[in-house]
Amino acid sequence: MAISVDTFFLNPDAQGTLQAQIQEMIAEGILSGRFRVGEKLPSSRKLAAHLGISRITVTLAYTELLANDYLTSRGRSGYFVSDNAPVPPSYTPQQKSGDAMDWGKVLARSFTGGDTPRKPQDWREYRYPFIYGQADASLFDHANWRLCALRALGQKDFAALANDYFDQDDPLLIEYIARHTLPRRGITARPEEILITLGAQNALWITCQLLLNRRRRAAVEDPAYYTLRDQVVQTRCQVDCIPVDEGGLPPEQISEDTDVIFCTPSHQSPTTFTMPMERRKQLLRRASEIDAVIVEDDYEFEMSFLGAPSPSLKSLDSEGRVIYAGSFSKSLFPGLRLGYLVGSEPFIRQARALRASVLRHPPGHVQRTVAYFLSLGHYDAQIRRTAKVLHDRRAVIEDAIRKHGLTIAGVGNFGGSSLWMRAPDGVDATTVAERLKEKSVIIEPGAPFFGAEHRQQNYYRLGYSSIPATRIEAGLALIAKALKQG
Amino acid sequence: MAISVDTFFLNPDAQGTLQAQIQEMIAEGILSGRFRVGEKLPSSRKLAAHLGISRITVTLAYTELLANDYLTSRGRSGYFVSDNAPVPPSYTPQQKSGDAMDWGKVLARSFTGGDTPRKPQDWREYRYPFIYGQADASLFDHANWRLCALRALGQKDFAALANDYFDQDDPLLIEYIARHTLPRRGITARPEEILITLGAQNALWITCQLLLNRRRRAAVEDPAYYTLRDQVVQTRCQVDCIPVDEGGLPPEQISEDTDVIFCTPSHQSPTTFTMPMERRKQLLRRASEIDAVIVEDDYEFEMSFLGAPSPSLKSLDSEGRVIYAGSFSKSLFPGLRLGYLVGSEPFIRQARALRASVLRHPPGHVQRTVAYFLSLGHYDAQIRRTAKVLHDRRAVIEDAIRKHGLTIAGVGNFGGSSLWMRAPDGVDATTVAERLKEKSVIIEPGAPFFGAEHRQQNYYRLGYSSIPATRIEAGLALIAKALKQG
């Protein structure tokens, strides 16, 4: 690769001769790792013309660098970064620009911290990854996805997708969701009541921003998906973390000055309990009574392989009180980042304006690819295949759990891709999880799911969406052993 | 297409017989436009099994709908939505769920309104689209883009890209930006000092959220990119709109209690003035004096076809005081939604945490495709080709402007893809723009660029990135005529 002449600038304030400046620029490029061994430098003629200096100055600088072994010359082909050039420190270039700023003072807000844990990026290297919410590449219909992406990359589609959508969505995708996806959850919605988001997480974030501020009160399930709780906390509202039971969120525990209720009725996250029909109605009545909005996260609704799915809470809503969040990232692959919000038109109008300000719209090509994947039936086939495999793994993992005497804390009748587990009292699952990593086992400690008030240390989550059935038993044996050591 | 059995639910509270319920469900599906003419209904056996009712109930319901012409029967092939079925109103289904909510009260904040205008989505239908910031599909290297996307869709990449990146970016893209893109702007940055965003707009939004709140003060150029001003205003900070002159933002006008300075030194948006080197240094000194952060939007830096680009403001920054926003959406196509932020590590760390909360990360496949397009050299070729075409168009448009006696308000020496124009005093460019639409001409009224205090009505912007050179003169003739009518 040739080094572009455009990377060279003369600094009018620089100390020293022009020749020295050029030498420094090149040495700095090599030391910082920007110029690499074997890369070709611009010809002296070209660089001299670019900088508006005489060619001899450049030639002298090159000759000097040659002598110092930064460069090597290959006769007429020109100058190259030498094999013997000083090796840059592993990507820590000499910082020209210092940092004189007091960032603690300059930053108006902090978003680090919170309960959301950092997960291991290298989880694929582990032999027993009981990790949740990651893709199992072996289950994904990669061939048809590629064909759909190709179709969306075709000349005709491309012209449309390259467009700035301003605040709009791909009409093909919206139509499919309205006509096919939502009816399966018992929901009827017009295009004006649907917004495409960058995953369900983005949908929930938008909802928090629109409905909460420091004068509002939110009810969140406890335990709950930690990132949602972080999003709620970031709005600085009052947060009630309400312990769930075997029916999910208990409506009578919701205080009457609550403005927004967040819940996961299909199967509670992380306990997997499904909210019975009677309680759903109670919840809607309670929300109506206290005039609160309900936000329903219907994550993984397609994975109800243990029983027929109950219709969504939104489908029972006759007042426009429920805002519904769905996702394609979970059922396809998480790197996709595509989900949607369904709600009353005035709400969606504001959500669209907020999204437009934050990021305009999700990339057009991604939306169109999903629209094709859905409308050609590949999505449904994928879901059926995945559900079948997860169903099989579920049987294997339940057997292994019984065999090794472990305890399931949440026995759901829904399905899904994880189990909520309880270790003996006094066991710190976070410590155990750390120790298990050395045995190539990943489990997810349960503590971050709990609000600070009721934080419990002896719970953990076992995901089975990324581990082959054949490894489950051996992995559980290691977990059982580690738990015994406490 | 067959209607899936999954879209049918029985409501345990429904009035009437089971047969009536089924009839209603189907009629509602047809009336709402969900079930379309010619679509096949589930067999009576299948639907009965799904709902757990007797098959004769379903058959009776179907027979009734047949009589009412909702359905038609094709002997053994089953039941279909009839050609004579009632036509749904154009996508306004009977709303089962009313809206009993007082959204004005429920919504904690409003994001509609603001200065950002709605642009015509159908601008491609216009013969003379002097629109700014849209893609000219004829200039784009679609073939190589498709190859890069295909490569990123390959089995090996796909496994990596389907991953949840949590808060990380594609390392390939980051490396290219650090080694090749930023050095061309005179900037040295480590990976920890770079964050990929959903376009430059998303980069600026993140910056506003991190640096501003109601106790802070921001300086914004006047006129300026309206969406940026909206983003700043949404933080509820104090906003000073500072009139620019031929050197861009005048540093001495920045009040000493300013916390954040937003600017576009390469060529001011929308006036296109380039900030001279001397003023850049003054600006940095002023910021240092009052301890303010500078946010540099280096939009379109690749399009400096009228002269060599000056290094970025960030490249002169020795204190870590400048935050730099760049974009690939402008130089490739706006539907791409990909940009980046460069700043001190503590700032980028917070920006990463905020982005993770809002949307986790930009889609992996989009990042990788751009990384390939860049590293295979297609991007540079694309830039050169585009700059050449824009240069030619610029000559044509300047000629036509002289010929028709129009006035350029901002004579930049940079290049870019637009001209900032002044109509005679008293002319309302917004009205003229509306009238011109009837002649198939799009111009962009200038009023939304100005802060409320100094709003001027007789400016407009002429973009030349989407109009073929051959149509420029005829379009300008129409503009000149419309301006004469005032």
JSON list of C-alpha atoms in Angstrom, two decimals, chain B residues 89-195:
[
{"chain": "B", "resi": 89, "resn": "PRO", "atom": "CA", "xyz": [-60.49, 2.07, 3.67]},
{"chain": "B", "resi": 90, "resn": "SER", "atom": "CA", "xyz": [-57.00, 3.05, 2.46]},
{"chain": "B", "resi": 91, "resn": "TYR", "atom": "CA", "xyz": [-55.11, 1.71, 5.44]},
{"chain": "B", "resi": 92, "resn": "THR", "atom": "CA", "xyz": [-57.24, 3.06, 8.25]},
{"chain": "B", "resi": 93, "resn": "PRO", "atom": "CA", "xyz": [-58.45, -0.07, 9.96]},
{"chain": "B", "resi": 94, "resn": "GLN", "atom": "CA", "xyz": [-61.29, -0.06, 12.42]},
{"chain": "B", "resi": 95, "resn": "GLN", "atom": "CA", "xyz": [-59.44, 0.80, 15.56]},
{"chain": "B", "resi": 96, "resn": "LYS", "atom": "CA", "xyz": [-60.36, -1.71, 18.19]},
{"chain": "B", "resi": 97, "resn": "SER", "atom": "CA", "xyz": [-58.25, 0.07, 20.73]},
{"chain": "B", "resi": 98, "resn": "GLY", "atom": "CA", "xyz": [-59.34, 3.61, 21.34]},
{"chain": "B", "resi": 99, "resn": "ASP", "atom": "CA", "xyz": [-57.01, 6.23, 22.71]},
{"chain": "B", "resi": 100, "resn": "ALA", "atom": "CA", "xyz": [-58.18, 7.38, 26.10]},
{"chain": "B", "resi": 101, "resn": "MET", "atom": "CA", "xyz": [-54.84, 8.94, 26.98]},
{"chain": "B", "resi": 102, "resn": "ASP", "atom": "CA", "xyz": [-54.10, 12.61, 27.39]},
{"chain": "B", "resi": 103, "resn": "TRP", "atom": "CA", "xyz": [-50.74, 12.46, 25.62]},
{"chain": "B", "resi": 104, "resn": "GLY", "atom": "CA", "xyz": [-50.07, 16.15, 26.09]},
{"chain": "B", "resi": 105, "resn": "LYS", "atom": "CA", "xyz": [-49.96, 15.41, 29.81]},
{"chain": "B", "resi": 106, "resn": "VAL", "atom": "CA", "xyz": [-48.35, 11.96, 29.64]},
{"chain": "B", "resi": 107, "resn": "LEU", "atom": "CA", "xyz": [-45.37, 12.95, 27.52]},
{"chain": "B", "resi": 108, "resn": "ALA", "atom": "CA", "xyz": [-42.60, 14.35, 29.68]},
{"chain": "B", "resi": 109, "resn": "ARG", "atom": "CA", "xyz": [-40.96, 16.16, 26.77]},
{"chain": "B", "resi": 110, "resn": "SER", "atom": "CA", "xyz": [-41.66, 17.22, 23.22]},
{"chain": "B", "resi": 111, "resn": "PHE", "atom": "CA", "xyz": [-39.20, 16.80, 20.39]},
{"chain": "B", "resi": 112, "resn": "THR", "atom": "CA", "xyz": [-41.35, 17.95, 17.49]},
{"chain": "B", "resi": 113, "resn": "GLY", "atom": "CA", "xyz": [-41.15, 21.59, 16.47]},
{"chain": "B", "resi": 114, "resn": "GLY", "atom": "CA", "xyz": [-37.72, 23.16, 16.35]},
{"chain": "B", "resi": 115, "resn": "ASP", "atom": "CA", "xyz": [-36.11, 24.71, 13.30]},
{"chain": "B", "resi": 116, "resn": "THR", "atom": "CA", "xyz": [-35.34, 21.57, 11.28]},
{"chain": "B", "resi": 117, "resn": "PRO", "atom": "CA", "xyz": [-37.62, 21.76, 8.24]},
{"chain": "B", "resi": 118, "resn": "ARG", "atom": "CA", "xyz": [-39.27, 18.75, 6.62]},
{"chain": "B", "resi": 119, "resn": "LYS", "atom": "CA", "xyz": [-37.70, 18.21, 3.22]},
{"chain": "B", "resi": 120, "resn": "PRO", "atom": "CA", "xyz": [-39.60, 16.77, 0.26]},
{"chain": "B", "resi": 121, "resn": "GLN", "atom": "CA", "xyz": [-39.14, 12.97, 0.27]},
{"chain": "B", "resi": 122, "resn": "ASP", "atom": "CA", "xyz": [-40.05, 12.86, -3.41]},
{"chain": "B", "resi": 123, "resn": "TRP", "atom": "CA", "xyz": [-37.27, 15.23, -4.51]},
{"chain": "B", "resi": 124, "resn": "ARG", "atom": "CA", "xyz": [-36.14, 12.75, -7.15]},
{"chain": "B", "resi": 125, "resn": "GLU", "atom": "CA", "xyz": [-39.37, 13.46, -9.02]},
{"chain": "B", "resi": 126, "resn": "TYR", "atom": "CA", "xyz": [-38.33, 17.08, -9.53]},
{"chain": "B", "resi": 127, "resn": "ARG", "atom": "CA", "xyz": [-36.56, 18.12, -12.70]},
{"chain": "B", "resi": 128, "resn": "TYR", "atom": "CA", "xyz": [-34.36, 20.78, -11.04]},
{"chain": "B", "resi": 129, "resn": "PRO", "atom": "CA", "xyz": [-33.49, 19.50, -7.55]},
{"chain": "B", "resi": 130, "resn": "PHE", "atom": "CA", "xyz": [-31.06, 22.08, -6.11]},
{"chain": "B", "resi": 131, "resn": "ILE", "atom": "CA", "xyz": [-31.27, 20.04, -2.93]},
{"chain": "B", "resi": 132, "resn": "TYR", "atom": "CA", "xyz": [-28.39, 19.64, -0.50]},
{"chain": "B", "resi": 133, "resn": "GLY", "atom": "CA", "xyz": [-26.93, 16.55, 1.11]},
{"chain": "B", "resi": 134, "resn": "GLN", "atom": "CA", "xyz": [-28.67, 13.89, -0.97]},
{"chain": "B", "resi": 135, "resn": "ALA", "atom": "CA", "xyz": [-26.99, 11.17, -2.98]},
{"chain": "B", "resi": 136, "resn": "ASP", "atom": "CA", "xyz": [-26.43, 11.32, -6.70]},
{"chain": "B", "resi": 137, "resn": "ALA", "atom": "CA", "xyz": [-26.84, 7.63, -7.47]},
{"chain": "B", "resi": 138, "resn": "SER", "atom": "CA", "xyz": [-25.12, 8.11, -10.84]},
{"chain": "B", "resi": 139, "resn": "LEU", "atom": "CA", "xyz": [-21.86, 9.09, -9.09]},
{"chain": "B", "resi": 140, "resn": "PHE", "atom": "CA", "xyz": [-21.80, 6.21, -6.67]},
{"chain": "B", "resi": 141, "resn": "ASP", "atom": "CA", "xyz": [-19.57, 3.19, -7.26]},
{"chain": "B", "resi": 142, "resn": "HIS", "atom": "CA", "xyz": [-22.41, 0.79, -6.73]},
{"chain": "B", "resi": 143, "resn": "ALA", "atom": "CA", "xyz": [-20.62, -2.25, -8.20]},
{"chain": "B", "resi": 144, "resn": "ASN", "atom": "CA", "xyz": [-17.70, -2.10, -5.77]},
{"chain": "B", "resi": 145, "resn": "TRP", "atom": "CA", "xyz": [-19.95, -1.25, -2.85]},
{"chain": "B", "resi": 146, "resn": "ARG", "atom": "CA", "xyz": [-21.91, -4.39, -3.61]},
{"chain": "B", "resi": 147, "resn": "LEU", "atom": "CA", "xyz": [-18.69, -6.46, -3.71]},
{"chain": "B", "resi": 148, "resn": "CYS", "atom": "CA", "xyz": [-17.59, -5.08, -0.35]},
{"chain": "B", "resi": 149, "resn": "ALA", "atom": "CA", "xyz": [-21.01, -5.77, 1.15]},
{"chain": "B", "resi": 150, "resn": "LEU", "atom": "CA", "xyz": [-20.85, -9.31, -0.23]},
{"chain": "B", "resi": 151, "resn": "ARG", "atom": "CA", "xyz": [-17.46, -9.86, 1.29]},
{"chain": "B", "resi": 152, "resn": "ALA", "atom": "CA", "xyz": [-18.77, -8.64, 4.64]},
{"chain": "B", "resi": 153, "resn": "LEU", "atom": "CA", "xyz": [-21.68, -11.07, 4.19]},
{"chain": "B", "resi": 154, "resn": "GLY", "atom": "CA", "xyz": [-19.31, -14.02, 3.73]},
{"chain": "B", "resi": 155, "resn": "GLN", "atom": "CA", "xyz": [-19.42, -16.88, 6.20]},
{"chain": "B", "resi": 156, "resn": "LYS", "atom": "CA", "xyz": [-16.27, -15.87, 8.06]},
{"chain": "B", "resi": 157, "resn": "ASP", "atom": "CA", "xyz": [-17.08, -12.22, 8.54]},
{"chain": "B", "resi": 158, "resn": "PHE", "atom": "CA", "xyz": [-20.70, -12.96, 9.21]},
{"chain": "B", "resi": 159, "resn": "ALA", "atom": "CA", "xyz": [-19.99, -14.98, 12.32]},
{"chain": "B", "resi": 160, "resn": "ALA", "atom": "CA", "xyz": [-18.12, -12.00, 13.75]},
{"chain": "B", "resi": 161, "resn": "LEU", "atom": "CA", "xyz": [-20.60, -9.37, 12.59]},
{"chain": "B", "resi": 162, "resn": "ALA", "atom": "CA", "xyz": [-23.69, -11.18, 13.85]},
{"chain": "B", "resi": 163, "resn": "ASN", "atom": "CA", "xyz": [-22.18, -10.81, 17.31]},
{"chain": "B", "resi": 164, "resn": "ASP", "atom": "CA", "xyz": [-23.45, -8.41, 19.85]},
{"chain": "B", "resi": 165, "resn": "TYR", "atom": "CA", "xyz": [-20.61, -5.88, 19.98]},
{"chain": "B", "resi": 166, "resn": "PHE", "atom": "CA", "xyz": [-21.91, -4.58, 23.33]},
{"chain": "B", "resi": 167, "resn": "ASP", "atom": "CA", "xyz": [-20.28, -1.13, 23.38]},
{"chain": "B", "resi": 168, "resn": "GLN", "atom": "CA", "xyz": [-17.48, -1.84, 20.90]},
{"chain": "B", "resi": 169, "resn": "ASP", "atom": "CA", "xyz": [-16.87, -0.91, 17.25]},
{"chain": "B", "resi": 170, "resn": "ASP", "atom": "CA", "xyz": [-15.58, -2.87, 14.29]},
{"chain": "B", "resi": 171, "resn": "PRO", "atom": "CA", "xyz": [-11.79, -2.94, 14.90]},
{"chain": "B", "resi": 172, "resn": "LEU", "atom": "CA", "xyz": [-11.09, -2.96, 11.13]},
{"chain": "B", "resi": 173, "resn": "LEU", "atom": "CA", "xyz": [-12.98, 0.28, 10.61]},
{"chain": "B", "resi": 174, "resn": "ILE", "atom": "CA", "xyz": [-11.41, 1.97, 13.63]},
{"chain": "B", "resi": 175, "resn": "GLU", "atom": "CA", "xyz": [-7.96, 1.01, 12.44]},
{"chain": "B", "resi": 176, "resn": "TYR", "atom": "CA", "xyz": [-8.54, 2.44, 8.99]},
{"chain": "B", "resi": 177, "resn": "ILE", "atom": "CA", "xyz": [-9.85, 5.71, 10.37]},
{"chain": "B", "resi": 178, "resn": "ALA", "atom": "CA", "xyz": [-6.90, 6.03, 12.75]},
{"chain": "B", "resi": 179, "resn": "ARG", "atom": "CA", "xyz": [-4.27, 5.17, 10.17]},
{"chain": "B", "resi": 180, "resn": "HIS", "atom": "CA", "xyz": [-5.63, 6.77, 7.01]},
{"chain": "B", "resi": 181, "resn": "THR", "atom": "CA", "xyz": [-8.62, 9.05, 7.38]},
{"chain": "B", "resi": 182, "resn": "LEU", "atom": "CA", "xyz": [-7.59, 11.16, 10.36]},
{"chain": "B", "resi": 183, "resn": "PRO", "atom": "CA", "xyz": [-3.95, 11.71, 9.29]},
{"chain": "B", "resi": 184, "resn": "ARG", "atom": "CA", "xyz": [-5.31, 13.44, 6.18]},
{"chain": "B", "resi": 185, "resn": "ARG", "atom": "CA", "xyz": [-6.85, 15.98, 8.52]},
{"chain": "B", "resi": 186, "resn": "GLY", "atom": "CA", "xyz": [-3.59, 16.24, 10.46]},
{"chain": "B", "resi": 187, "resn": "ILE", "atom": "CA", "xyz": [-5.06, 14.29, 13.37]},
{"chain": "B", "resi": 188, "resn": "THR", "atom": "CA", "xyz": [-3.32, 11.54, 15.34]},
{"chain": "B", "resi": 189, "resn": "ALA", "atom": "CA", "xyz": [-5.66, 9.47, 17.46]},
{"chain": "B", "resi": 190, "resn": "ARG", "atom": "CA", "xyz": [-5.58, 6.15, 19.24]},
{"chain": "B", "resi": 191, "resn": "PRO", "atom": "CA", "xyz": [-8.53, 3.70, 18.96]},
{"chain": "B", "resi": 192, "resn": "GLU", "atom": "CA", "xyz": [-9.63, 4.71, 22.47]},
{"chain": "B", "resi": 193, "resn": "GLU", "atom": "CA", "xyz": [-10.08, 8.25, 21.19]},
{"chain": "B", "resi": 194, "resn": "ILE", "atom": "CA", "xyz": [-12.46, 7.28, 18.35]},
{"chain": "B", "resi": 195, "resn": "LEU", "atom": "CA", "xyz": [-16.12, 6.28, 18.44]}
]
